[in-house]
Amino acid sequence: MSVVTTDSLFILHHHHHRRRRSNHLKPVEKFQLVSKKTLCFNQNWTHTPNGGANVRSRRYCPLKALRSSGAAIVETSESSNVTFRGTFDLKRHEKLEGKITIRLESGKDEEHWSLAVGCSLPGKWVLHWGVNYIGDAGSEWDQPHVDMRPPGSIPIKDYAIETPFERSPASSVGEAFYEVKIDFNTSSSIAAINFVLKDEETGCWYQHRGRDFKVPLIDYLQDDGNVIGEKSLGVWPGAFEQISNLLLKPEAAGPKGDGIKESNLKKRPLQGFYEEHSVFKELCTDNLMSVSVRHCPEKFKNVLSIETDLPGDVVVHWGVCRDEGKNWEVPSEPYPPETITFKNKALRTQLQPKKDGCGSWGSFTMDEEFSAFVFVLKLNDNTWLNCKGDDFYVPFTSKAAKDELYGSTHSRVEGQPVELSSPVTSDDTSESKEVVSAYAGGIINEINKLVTGISTEKSRKTKSRKAQESILQEIEKLAAEAYSIFQNSTPIFTETDLSEDEDSPPPVLISSGTGSGYEILCQGFNWESHKSGRWYIELEEKASELASLGFTVIWLPPPTDSVSPEGYMPRDLYNLNSRYGNMDQLKNLVRRLHEVGIKVLGDVVLNHRCAQFQNQNGIWNIFGGRLNWDDRAVVSDDPHFQGRGNKSSGDSFHAAPNIDHSQEFVRKDIKEWLCWLRKEIGYDGWRLDFARGFWGGYVKDYLEASEPYFAVGEFWDSLSYTYGQMDRNQDAHRQRIVDWINATNGTAGAFDVTTKGILHAALEKCEYWRLADEKGKPPGVMGWWPSRAVTFIENHDTGSTQGHWRFPGGKEMQGYAYILTHPGTPSVFYDHIFSENKSQISELVSIRKRKKIHCRSIVKIMKAENDVYAAMIDEKLAMKIGPGYYEPAKGAKNWSLAMEGRDYKVYIVYMGAIPEGHRSPHFSNKLQEQHLQMLQEVVDGSFSSNALVRSYKRSFNAFAAYLTKQEQEKLASSDGVVSIFFKQNSLASDDEIMGLYGNLRVLVIKVSALFHKNGKEFVLVEKTSLASCNRKLIGARFYTSNVPAPDSARDAIGHGTHTASIAAGIPVKDASFYGIAQGTVRGGAPSARIAAYKVCYEGIGCQDTDILAAFDDAIADGVDIITISVGSFKPLDIDAESISTGSLHAMLKGILTVHSAGNIGYAPGTVVSVAPWLLSVGASSMDRGIVTKLTLGKGKTIVGKSVNSFKLKGKEYPLLYGKGVTKHCDEMMLGAIGTIASLPAEEPDVSLVVPLPASLFLMFFSCRRAKAFISTSESFKNIEAPLVASFSSKGPNTIVPDILKPDIIAPGVEILAAYSPLGLASDYNSDKRSVKYKILSGTSMSCPHAAGAAAHVKLAHPDWSPSAIKSALMTTAWIMDPTKHKDAEFSFGAGHLSPINATNPGLVYETDNEDYIKMLCKLYGVETVGMLFKNNSIKCSKLNQAWGISKDLNYPSMTLKVKEDAPISATFSRTVTNVGLKNSTYTARIINKTLNLSITVEPGTLSLKQLNEKKSFVVTVKGNQIRSMISASLVWSDGIHFVRSPIVVY
């Protein structure tokens, strides 16, 4: 057995995503910038531009007192006159204005037209575009025909195209212009072209009026306010004239309509147009400011110096303070030059320009009586710079500086950045706004007092007073926005504030938004749930199961009548007959959920509502049903629906009228509706959709009225990014969510979008350090206000079929391991609950409940590093995610892993996996004591200690013992025994006795001591003296359970050396066997290290007890790949075979085992490597063959097979013939010069090394008194290769019939590789030659070829699972010709090994542990099979038995065994993971040369936007009766990758 390992590589991925759901885009005048980034200052923009000198710049002017570390550095000194020194980053923004041009013009004739879109701003521009077709329903985009796509275009999923802008030839010198031109034919069925612009340097999206640009190509399209070109189209009829013709009747349609009706459209001649639209891009420029204070005791003065590299005129608006109150005063004169007084409240001093022209400086002298200098900066463009929304505060004394550093309001910690607030831009005539930080707090306080006064209990009874309150609330918000300090009106919760709030009782007698604090939320639907039409009934059937899984609260889909089938475009709020079911079905569902103990949340859409009627202008803003509001219920600043209400208190949702919640009648009706839902339906609480759309104070009003048990709002906006990378600090993002919660008075929680986003980046890029903020706390809302944080990793928008922000594929359980162990209220997505992850999620929920983890639990982060995050929660639960190492420290707490044969024969008692954290010597001794105790209970007398052969206690829990049959049966019934199987005696696959070898890194030899002596490496080998090793062979172990005398780890035979060098040998030139097959030899992974595990001995073979011990050690040693060229004489059951057992535990630890298929290829069903987690390798020929020529006396030459290194020097010798001559097959003993022998009929393609001149033939010839000459063997070019070797064992798999074996083939015929000098040069003891290289054949040789390739893949992809590596090797294998192999796929599996292609397979099939568990349960029906996986909760009887046939494994090949004379009908369900390219589309192709099979694939196309994204498909196979094996292939291709899977029916 050999183990191959590779050095670690880190592959970093970056996933960019865009949410398509339009209600998350906030319109801004003219254009909107939509991004995941946050600008430094401007609140009307949501992105910091990046990339390129034209976007972000820094003035590199030397400042003597400045530091350029990007942080605010504050220094104090008590031994110097300098009492303060600080450096601050200053960021300022400038707008760059340009234009977007849109030109529609005709081409060579009236049918050929083009649309040109250009942009004058610099940047890496991309046109993100799509089309609408005539007859389309809704407004979703489609992709255009391929002929319409400009060069360089890339498809985005199945809905859009991205085309890069090219520099226009018309660009003038110094002014670049960028353009995309789309050519189209008017005879096509395209109704409109839609587009937005994207700047890839910044990630910004530019839109038209908050919508997509829409260019109509037909007579009419509904105008949603985003149609362009209509003024230039002479016959354009206008929206108001056509809307009644296009839309359905009011009772059947809302404002979105049902699409583009062909019957309503008229073709007309297009007319060209040209439009220009303004577009803005912000420049973010970094500057520095240095401030120092020097005390002059002799003059009783303090001298403050300011130096900055800000360009232009810089004015310091300043004052002084006498105490810690920080009240501004104007000191007495003298003042610095260029100083004026401002309203007797402050001074203004213009800094002096520096001599080098790079910036300015100033000096200020103050009396000792003052304690501090306070100031803000005013630039010549009327931009104000302050510090975090407050004034710059500079203390004069060292003590004051220390106080300021360690506890004052505006603390500055050395090495930490000082963030500046948004600059306030004002007009020269508006001087009242200039000293924002000094006066704004007072203004806001005054407004708050007014609001408080009106909001008394008495005023609540007065209708007019309520109206006044809502007006003042609006004033407060507008005033705060005007002064750019909106944050001041809603206090930021510090850690202390929050903890006090958690402990204090709620101010009103309603839910705090968290229920009991122990809730576990289930999202009870996905984006497609409405399609069944009976979703409520389906959920009712699952109620008991959901309760048994541990969920306490369920969030149901929107219940109301809706324009959109998903429910998020509500119309008549009291009509609860929706696509999910009717009102009675909803009531029954809620009643059933309550019966099983689950509380129910209703998804209420309060921000917007679709109207049923039009106003006099044809605008849909008149509502019907019980709540028959008019246009006063629509906000006045909704750009599409002509509302007559007040301005919106939140962001706009463009697709439906935005409701004005400041209207008393609106709030009254909504409160009555919510109370009706609670009483009539039985809802226990709410999920509030699009909570960004209206003020949180209104939410407070609604919740106080409806008194929900639990409420959560969807407050979703973009995280902060810089240069395309997520910022470390996301405090601003979570602050906005906390602000909304605070506005609700804490009556509702909010989805912790911050935590989801940070988890994305941490898991996707192996940046687990992100999971701790600068204070060592969780970085999301969970870290600030955990009782109000509802954590999640996926929902109907981000995942499901929408996939707007899908969680990193394959890492979902890491995400759940995080949120289900941490504080906050965790929410689990429906698709994940009913997936392969169900049992794992259920176990995590169970642990959370058992350990009583709740929304306020305390988190102590233990590790937050690149590759690992670990935390302890409430001192009673510890967790870790990531590939790195962590175990809880050993101490007072006993941490355990919650979730991993005198007639005697030797039996192996197997007890399952050893839990993580129990691999200490102490625990190993305990295991051995347990094994002896179990033996004492079944073995008579004192024989029990002698009966124990070996304890396995490093990687799995097992022991070997001598037992009678009766004792074995008694032991089998003991608690904790998984299985008992009889010890087998395995030989090497090619019937040789071999050494067991493996490869691993030096660093993972945890039990060996590494020494250096005289420049050489030595390894202390267990049970031996020092064995000299080089840097290739870094460790060796040997196992002697059945060897009478002590041995060593040295290879005395040569087989192990041969296989190990094939796997990982370094290149050696001019290697040969006595000149035969001369050339350069090298292993599959030359950079890998080797560790040897010797289990085979001459005359004894390879004992199962030793094989299991070797697996036990190799796993514990931390190897990466195991290669084992050992096998039994016949296929054995998986549960009775040591290699299957050992490799199972290796797989569970992320180690792939590569195994030889066997050398019994003369019959079908002989493959001995049958377990699906093994990579089973058959043997093939190679393009270099070896032959030996026999020349007869008359010059006739016959070609035979052998490896003959002897030279007869052209001399002919007489031939002797007779049975007595070759009776003992040892001609050397008889004194023969050479021999001619018969070639075994079952192995006609193998040349064996001979101990004397010899050649072997399939048939003999007759000639008397003949002489002959035997030549030295020679190589020849084998043009037929590769062919399957005659000896290579064949399928089908007799143990697991629906798993194809072997998996692949690799070179295994006449392989030249390194050999032990202690081994025999041939198979004859009389041959005393010693060689360094030998030629051998067997699947023992092909196996390490595949192991080397597996190591090659592991090197390229260190994080890939064993099944992913195996899939890559299988799906990229070379296609073999079935016409040359009667056993076809049963001989070559998926094909011939192709190592280079395997590193880039495009797609992989990954198999998880649960699938293996189900398969083993189905095969053996063992109720305690869960102990194999150390999961006692697994019970086979409770698993879905309908699944558990092995064909349903997510295997790279598809195999079906059918009953004789029965028709073929089967489906194969498979899931692939994208490991190739982003934005890839794969198309299925069936290669089927038989007429007896009908094969279909659904879906036939897979669109994968992100790396690690998973997509599932179903292959259906049908056909008539068959009497032999037939096969075909499925190939998925994106034009670059070809992912092939064999399909076999027999």
Short mmCIF file of C-alpha atoms in Angstrom, two decimals, residues 1195-1533:
data_model
loop_
_atom_site.label_atom_id
_atom_site.label_comp_id
_atom_site.label_asym_id
_atom_site.label_seq_id
_atom_site.Cartn_x
_atom_site.Cartn_y
_atom_site.Cartn_z
CA GLY A 1195 17.32 -17.88 -40.90
CA LYS A 1196 13.65 -17.96 -40.07
CA THR A 1197 12.82 -15.51 -37.26
CA ILE A 1198 9.87 -15.91 -34.91
CA VAL A 1199 8.82 -13.22 -32.40
CA GLY A 1200 8.08 -14.39 -28.85
CA LYS A 1201 7.47 -12.83 -25.44
CA SER A 1202 9.94 -12.51 -22.56
CA VAL A 1203 12.33 -10.04 -20.96
CA ASN A 1204 15.66 -11.62 -21.89
CA SER A 1205 18.79 -9.71 -20.91
CA PHE A 1206 21.23 -12.48 -21.85
CA LYS A 1207 23.42 -12.34 -24.94
CA LEU A 1208 24.32 -15.51 -26.89
CA LYS A 1209 26.57 -13.47 -29.21
CA GLY A 1210 24.99 -14.88 -32.35
CA LYS A 1211 25.88 -18.50 -31.59
CA GLU A 1212 23.26 -21.13 -32.43
CA TYR A 1213 22.53 -24.01 -30.06
CA PRO A 1214 20.78 -27.36 -30.71
CA LEU A 1215 17.23 -27.75 -29.44
CA LEU A 1216 16.20 -30.59 -27.13
CA TYR A 1217 12.51 -31.54 -26.87
CA GLY A 1218 10.70 -33.83 -24.44
CA LYS A 1219 8.51 -33.80 -21.37
CA GLY A 1220 11.38 -34.73 -19.08
CA VAL A 1221 13.42 -31.74 -20.05
CA THR A 1222 10.98 -29.13 -18.80
CA LYS A 1223 9.28 -31.26 -16.16
CA HIS A 1224 10.42 -29.09 -13.26
CA CYS A 1225 10.45 -25.80 -15.16
CA ASP A 1226 13.96 -24.98 -14.02
CA GLU A 1227 16.27 -25.35 -17.00
CA MET A 1228 19.08 -23.58 -15.19
CA MET A 1229 19.26 -26.50 -12.75
CA LEU A 1230 19.58 -28.86 -15.69
CA GLY A 1231 22.44 -26.86 -17.23
CA ALA A 1232 20.50 -25.58 -20.23
CA ILE A 1233 21.82 -22.61 -22.21
CA GLY A 1234 18.30 -21.33 -22.87
CA THR A 1235 14.71 -22.37 -23.27
CA ILE A 1236 11.71 -22.05 -25.56
CA ALA A 1237 8.47 -22.36 -23.60
CA SER A 1238 4.74 -22.01 -24.09
CA LEU A 1239 3.12 -18.66 -23.38
CA PRO A 1240 0.13 -18.90 -21.00
CA ALA A 1241 -3.01 -18.66 -23.09
CA GLU A 1242 -4.66 -16.34 -20.56
CA GLU A 1243 -1.76 -13.86 -20.66
CA PRO A 1244 -0.51 -13.63 -24.25
CA ASP A 1245 0.43 -9.95 -23.93
CA VAL A 1246 2.89 -10.10 -21.01
CA SER A 1247 6.67 -10.44 -21.16
CA LEU A 1248 8.11 -11.88 -17.94
CA VAL A 1249 11.72 -11.56 -16.82
CA VAL A 1250 13.52 -14.88 -17.46
CA PRO A 1251 16.54 -16.27 -15.58
CA LEU A 1252 18.27 -17.49 -18.79
CA PRO A 1253 17.88 -16.85 -22.51
CA ALA A 1254 14.26 -17.66 -23.25
CA SER A 1255 11.35 -16.81 -25.46
CA LEU A 1256 7.74 -17.85 -25.01
CA PHE A 1257 5.19 -18.61 -27.74
CA LEU A 1258 1.50 -19.33 -27.92
CA MET A 1259 2.02 -22.27 -30.32
CA PHE A 1260 4.91 -24.67 -31.01
CA PHE A 1261 6.45 -25.73 -34.26
CA SER A 1262 8.02 -29.08 -35.18
CA CYS A 1263 11.54 -29.41 -36.51
CA ARG A 1264 14.07 -32.21 -35.93
CA ARG A 1265 17.76 -31.65 -35.18
CA ALA A 1266 17.12 -27.93 -35.30
CA LYS A 1267 19.39 -25.22 -34.00
CA ALA A 1268 18.28 -21.84 -32.82
CA PHE A 1269 19.52 -18.52 -31.53
CA ILE A 1270 17.70 -16.38 -28.92
CA SER A 1271 18.25 -12.64 -29.20
CA THR A 1272 18.32 -10.13 -26.36
CA SER A 1273 14.89 -8.59 -25.88
CA GLU A 1274 14.12 -5.37 -27.65
CA SER A 1275 11.49 -2.66 -27.48
CA PHE A 1276 9.02 -1.89 -30.22
CA LYS A 1277 6.36 0.74 -30.86
CA ASN A 1278 2.98 -0.74 -29.92
CA ILE A 1279 0.56 1.16 -32.13
CA GLU A 1280 -2.45 -0.81 -30.79
CA ALA A 1281 -1.98 0.53 -27.26
CA PRO A 1282 -3.64 1.14 -25.00
CA LEU A 1283 -5.52 -2.14 -24.71
CA VAL A 1284 -6.83 -3.75 -21.55
CA ALA A 1285 -4.33 -6.29 -20.22
CA SER A 1286 -5.45 -9.89 -20.48
CA PHE A 1287 -4.84 -10.48 -16.75
CA SER A 1288 -6.76 -7.40 -15.54
CA SER A 1289 -9.82 -8.47 -13.52
CA LYS A 1290 -13.18 -7.75 -15.09
CA GLY A 1291 -16.60 -6.66 -13.96
CA PRO A 1292 -19.42 -6.77 -13.34
CA ASN A 1293 -19.29 -5.92 -9.67
CA THR A 1294 -20.66 -9.01 -7.91
CA ILE A 1295 -20.97 -7.31 -4.50
CA VAL A 1296 -22.53 -3.97 -5.47
CA PRO A 1297 -24.03 -4.78 -8.89
CA ASP A 1298 -25.10 -1.23 -9.77
CA ILE A 1299 -21.62 0.26 -9.31
CA LEU A 1300 -19.32 -0.10 -12.32
CA LYS A 1301 -15.92 -1.64 -11.54
CA PRO A 1302 -13.14 -1.20 -12.38
CA ASP A 1303 -13.38 2.60 -12.41
CA ILE A 1304 -10.53 3.25 -14.85
CA ILE A 1305 -7.48 1.58 -16.36
CA ALA A 1306 -3.84 2.72 -16.32
CA PRO A 1307 -0.52 1.38 -17.64
CA GLY A 1308 0.24 -1.98 -16.02
CA VAL A 1309 2.04 -4.07 -18.66
CA GLU A 1310 5.84 -4.32 -18.78
CA ILE A 1311 6.46 -1.34 -16.50
CA LEU A 1312 10.07 -0.36 -15.79
CA ALA A 1313 10.48 1.07 -12.27
CA ALA A 1314 12.82 1.09 -9.30
CA TYR A 1315 13.49 -2.18 -7.49
CA SER A 1316 15.00 -3.27 -4.20
CA PRO A 1317 18.57 -4.61 -4.48
CA LEU A 1318 17.49 -7.36 -2.04
CA GLY A 1319 14.85 -8.60 -4.47
CA LEU A 1320 15.20 -11.21 -7.20
CA ALA A 1321 15.79 -10.08 -10.76
CA SER A 1322 13.37 -12.79 -11.94
CA ASP A 1323 10.90 -15.10 -10.21
CA TYR A 1324 13.46 -17.85 -9.75
CA ASN A 1325 15.47 -18.32 -6.56
CA SER A 1326 18.38 -19.62 -8.65
CA ASP A 1327 18.66 -16.18 -10.28
CA LYS A 1328 21.09 -14.32 -8.00
CA ARG A 1329 21.25 -11.07 -9.98
CA SER A 1330 20.62 -7.78 -8.19
CA VAL A 1331 19.08 -4.88 -10.10
CA LYS A 1332 18.08 -1.26 -9.52
CA TYR A 1333 15.21 -1.33 -12.02
CA LYS A 1334 12.91 -4.15 -13.05
CA ILE A 1335 10.12 -4.75 -15.54
CA LEU A 1336 6.90 -6.02 -13.97
CA SER A 1337 3.28 -6.37 -15.04
CA GLY A 1338 0.07 -6.36 -13.03
CA THR A 1339 -2.67 -4.15 -11.68
CA SER A 1340 -0.16 -3.59 -8.88
CA MET A 1341 1.61 -1.38 -11.43
CA SER A 1342 -1.45 0.36 -12.82
CA CYS A 1343 -2.71 1.25 -9.33
CA PRO A 1344 0.19 3.61 -8.41
CA HIS A 1345 -0.06 5.23 -11.85
CA ALA A 1346 -3.56 6.34 -10.89
CA ALA A 1347 -2.40 7.28 -7.39
CA GLY A 1348 0.23 9.58 -8.87
CA ALA A 1349 -2.40 11.20 -11.04
CA ALA A 1350 -4.66 11.58 -7.99
CA ALA A 1351 -1.81 13.32 -6.18
CA HIS A 1352 -1.40 15.57 -9.19
CA VAL A 1353 -5.05 16.58 -8.90
CA LYS A 1354 -4.73 16.99 -5.13
CA LEU A 1355 -1.79 19.32 -5.66
CA ALA A 1356 -3.85 21.48 -7.99
CA HIS A 1357 -6.94 21.36 -5.75
CA PRO A 1358 -5.98 20.77 -2.09
CA ASP A 1359 -9.53 21.27 -0.87
CA TRP A 1360 -11.17 18.68 -3.14
CA SER A 1361 -12.86 15.70 -1.51
CA PRO A 1362 -11.90 12.09 -2.37
CA SER A 1363 -15.02 11.72 -4.50
CA ALA A 1364 -14.23 14.93 -6.40
CA ILE A 1365 -10.69 13.71 -7.21
CA LYS A 1366 -12.05 10.31 -8.25
CA SER A 1367 -14.69 11.94 -10.44
CA ALA A 1368 -12.08 14.13 -12.14
CA LEU A 1369 -9.98 11.08 -13.02
CA MET A 1370 -12.98 9.14 -14.34
CA THR A 1371 -14.84 11.77 -16.35
CA THR A 1372 -11.70 12.94 -18.18
CA ALA A 1373 -10.44 9.44 -19.03
CA TRP A 1374 -9.62 8.58 -22.63
CA ILE A 1375 -12.35 6.78 -24.50
CA MET A 1376 -11.57 3.12 -25.19
CA ASP A 1377 -12.75 1.22 -28.26
CA PRO A 1378 -15.38 -1.33 -27.17
CA THR A 1379 -15.00 -3.23 -30.46
CA LYS A 1380 -11.51 -4.31 -29.29
CA HIS A 1381 -12.71 -5.43 -25.88
CA LYS A 1382 -15.45 -8.03 -25.59
CA ASP A 1383 -16.11 -7.01 -21.98
CA ALA A 1384 -16.22 -3.33 -22.90
CA GLU A 1385 -16.76 -1.13 -19.82
CA PHE A 1386 -16.51 -4.19 -17.57
CA SER A 1387 -12.85 -4.28 -18.53
CA PHE A 1388 -11.92 -0.59 -18.83
CA GLY A 1389 -14.54 1.21 -16.73
CA ALA A 1390 -14.77 4.90 -17.58
CA GLY A 1391 -11.69 4.68 -19.81
CA HIS A 1392 -7.94 5.20 -19.72
CA LEU A 1393 -6.25 7.49 -17.20
CA SER A 1394 -5.51 11.01 -18.51
CA PRO A 1395 -3.60 12.84 -15.72
CA ILE A 1396 -3.33 16.27 -17.33
CA ASN A 1397 -7.01 16.55 -18.22
CA ALA A 1398 -7.99 15.47 -14.71
CA THR A 1399 -6.79 18.71 -13.15
CA ASN A 1400 -9.42 20.66 -15.07
CA PRO A 1401 -12.52 18.45 -15.39
CA GLY A 1402 -15.07 21.27 -15.51
CA LEU A 1403 -17.66 19.38 -13.47
CA VAL A 1404 -17.31 16.78 -10.71
CA TYR A 1405 -19.71 14.28 -9.11
CA GLU A 1406 -19.34 14.45 -5.33
CA THR A 1407 -20.68 11.67 -3.05
CA ASP A 1408 -21.37 12.44 0.59
CA ASN A 1409 -21.34 10.21 3.65
CA GLU A 1410 -25.11 9.94 3.93
CA ASP A 1411 -25.34 8.33 0.50
CA TYR A 1412 -22.82 5.68 1.56
CA ILE A 1413 -24.74 5.08 4.79
CA LYS A 1414 -27.96 4.49 2.87
CA MET A 1415 -26.24 2.13 0.47
CA LEU A 1416 -24.70 0.08 3.30
CA CYS A 1417 -28.04 -0.09 5.09
CA LYS A 1418 -29.68 -1.37 1.93
CA LEU A 1419 -26.94 -3.94 1.29
CA TYR A 1420 -26.62 -5.33 4.81
CA GLY A 1421 -29.64 -4.12 6.78
CA VAL A 1422 -27.52 -3.44 9.83
CA GLU A 1423 -29.31 -1.22 12.32
CA THR A 1424 -26.05 -0.13 13.96
CA VAL A 1425 -24.29 0.82 10.73
CA GLY A 1426 -24.19 4.33 12.10
CA MET A 1427 -21.36 3.29 14.39
CA LEU A 1428 -19.17 3.05 11.31
CA PHE A 1429 -19.56 6.77 11.06
CA LYS A 1430 -19.71 7.42 14.81
CA ASN A 1431 -23.27 8.66 14.56
CA ASN A 1432 -25.48 6.70 16.91
CA SER A 1433 -28.59 8.45 15.65
CA ILE A 1434 -28.40 6.59 12.34
CA LYS A 1435 -30.94 3.79 12.14
CA CYS A 1436 -31.36 2.02 8.85
CA SER A 1437 -35.03 1.34 9.44
CA LYS A 1438 -35.69 5.06 9.52
CA LEU A 1439 -33.88 5.87 6.31
CA ASN A 1440 -35.69 6.31 3.03
CA GLN A 1441 -35.50 2.78 1.69
CA ALA A 1442 -36.83 3.86 -1.68
CA TRP A 1443 -33.54 5.63 -2.22
CA GLY A 1444 -31.11 3.08 -1.03
CA ILE A 1445 -30.19 1.22 -4.20
CA SER A 1446 -26.61 1.78 -5.19
CA LYS A 1447 -27.45 3.19 -8.61
CA ASP A 1448 -28.62 6.31 -6.79
CA LEU A 1449 -25.14 7.08 -5.49
CA ASN A 1450 -23.89 10.31 -7.03
CA TYR A 1451 -21.33 8.25 -8.96
CA PRO A 1452 -19.47 9.34 -12.12
CA SER A 1453 -20.69 6.25 -13.96
CA MET A 1454 -24.24 4.86 -14.26
CA THR A 1455 -24.86 1.11 -14.10
CA LEU A 1456 -28.03 -0.93 -13.98
CA LYS A 1457 -28.48 -4.67 -13.56
CA VAL A 1458 -31.83 -5.84 -14.93
CA LYS A 1459 -33.63 -9.11 -14.59
CA GLU A 1460 -33.19 -11.49 -17.49
CA ASP A 1461 -35.76 -10.99 -20.24
CA ALA A 1462 -37.18 -7.95 -18.42
CA PRO A 1463 -37.59 -4.62 -20.25
CA ILE A 1464 -35.28 -1.77 -19.31
CA SER A 1465 -36.72 1.18 -17.41
CA ALA A 1466 -34.69 3.21 -14.92
CA THR A 1467 -33.66 6.72 -13.93
CA PHE A 1468 -30.33 7.94 -12.60
CA SER A 1469 -30.35 11.10 -10.47
CA ARG A 1470 -27.07 12.94 -10.41
CA THR A 1471 -25.67 16.25 -9.19
CA VAL A 1472 -22.61 17.95 -10.61
CA THR A 1473 -20.49 20.70 -9.06
CA ASN A 1474 -18.94 23.42 -11.19
CA VAL A 1475 -15.15 23.47 -10.77
CA GLY A 1476 -14.40 24.91 -14.20
CA LEU A 1477 -15.40 28.41 -15.17
CA LYS A 1478 -17.92 30.93 -13.96
CA ASN A 1479 -20.88 31.67 -16.17
CA SER A 1480 -20.66 28.32 -17.95
CA THR A 1481 -23.40 26.56 -19.87
CA TYR A 1482 -23.09 22.79 -20.32
CA THR A 1483 -25.08 20.86 -22.90
CA ALA A 1484 -25.78 17.15 -22.65
CA ARG A 1485 -24.98 14.76 -25.50
CA ILE A 1486 -25.71 11.03 -25.54
CA ILE A 1487 -23.31 8.75 -27.43
CA ASN A 1488 -25.42 5.68 -28.08
CA LYS A 1489 -24.56 3.19 -30.80
CA THR A 1490 -27.19 0.66 -29.91
CA LEU A 1491 -30.76 0.78 -31.11
CA ASN A 1492 -31.96 -1.07 -28.03
CA LEU A 1493 -31.58 1.89 -25.66
CA SER A 1494 -33.50 5.14 -25.46
CA ILE A 1495 -31.68 7.66 -23.24
CA THR A 1496 -32.87 11.14 -22.30
CA VAL A 1497 -31.42 13.80 -20.01
CA GLU A 1498 -33.51 16.36 -18.15
CA PRO A 1499 -32.62 19.15 -18.16
CA GLY A 1500 -30.50 19.02 -21.29
CA THR A 1501 -28.67 22.23 -20.41
CA LEU A 1502 -27.01 23.30 -17.15
CA SER A 1503 -26.23 26.97 -16.59
CA LEU A 1504 -23.73 27.57 -13.81
CA LYS A 1505 -22.90 31.11 -12.85
CA GLN A 1506 -20.55 30.51 -9.94
CA LEU A 1507 -17.74 28.14 -9.05
CA ASN A 1508 -18.83 25.33 -6.70
CA GLU A 1509 -22.42 25.82 -7.82
CA LYS A 1510 -24.35 22.55 -7.96
CA LYS A 1511 -26.91 21.48 -10.54
CA SER A 1512 -28.92 18.26 -10.68
CA PHE A 1513 -30.24 16.28 -13.61
CA VAL A 1514 -31.98 12.97 -14.31
CA VAL A 1515 -30.99 10.39 -16.94
CA THR A 1516 -33.82 8.14 -18.06
CA VAL A 1517 -32.94 4.83 -19.74
CA LYS A 1518 -35.52 2.68 -21.48
CA GLY A 1519 -35.28 -0.30 -23.80
CA ASN A 1520 -36.34 -3.79 -24.68
CA GLN A 1521 -35.16 -7.05 -23.18
CA ILE A 1522 -31.42 -7.75 -23.40
CA ARG A 1523 -29.29 -10.88 -23.03
CA SER A 1524 -25.87 -9.23 -22.75
CA MET A 1525 -24.29 -5.98 -21.65
CA ILE A 1526 -24.99 -2.83 -23.67
CA SER A 1527 -23.53 0.61 -23.04
CA ALA A 1528 -23.59 4.27 -24.00
CA SER A 1529 -22.11 7.53 -22.71
CA LEU A 1530 -23.36 10.88 -21.43
CA VAL A 1531 -21.14 13.86 -22.19
CA TRP A 1532 -21.64 17.31 -20.65
CA SER A 1533 -19.72 19.99 -22.52
#
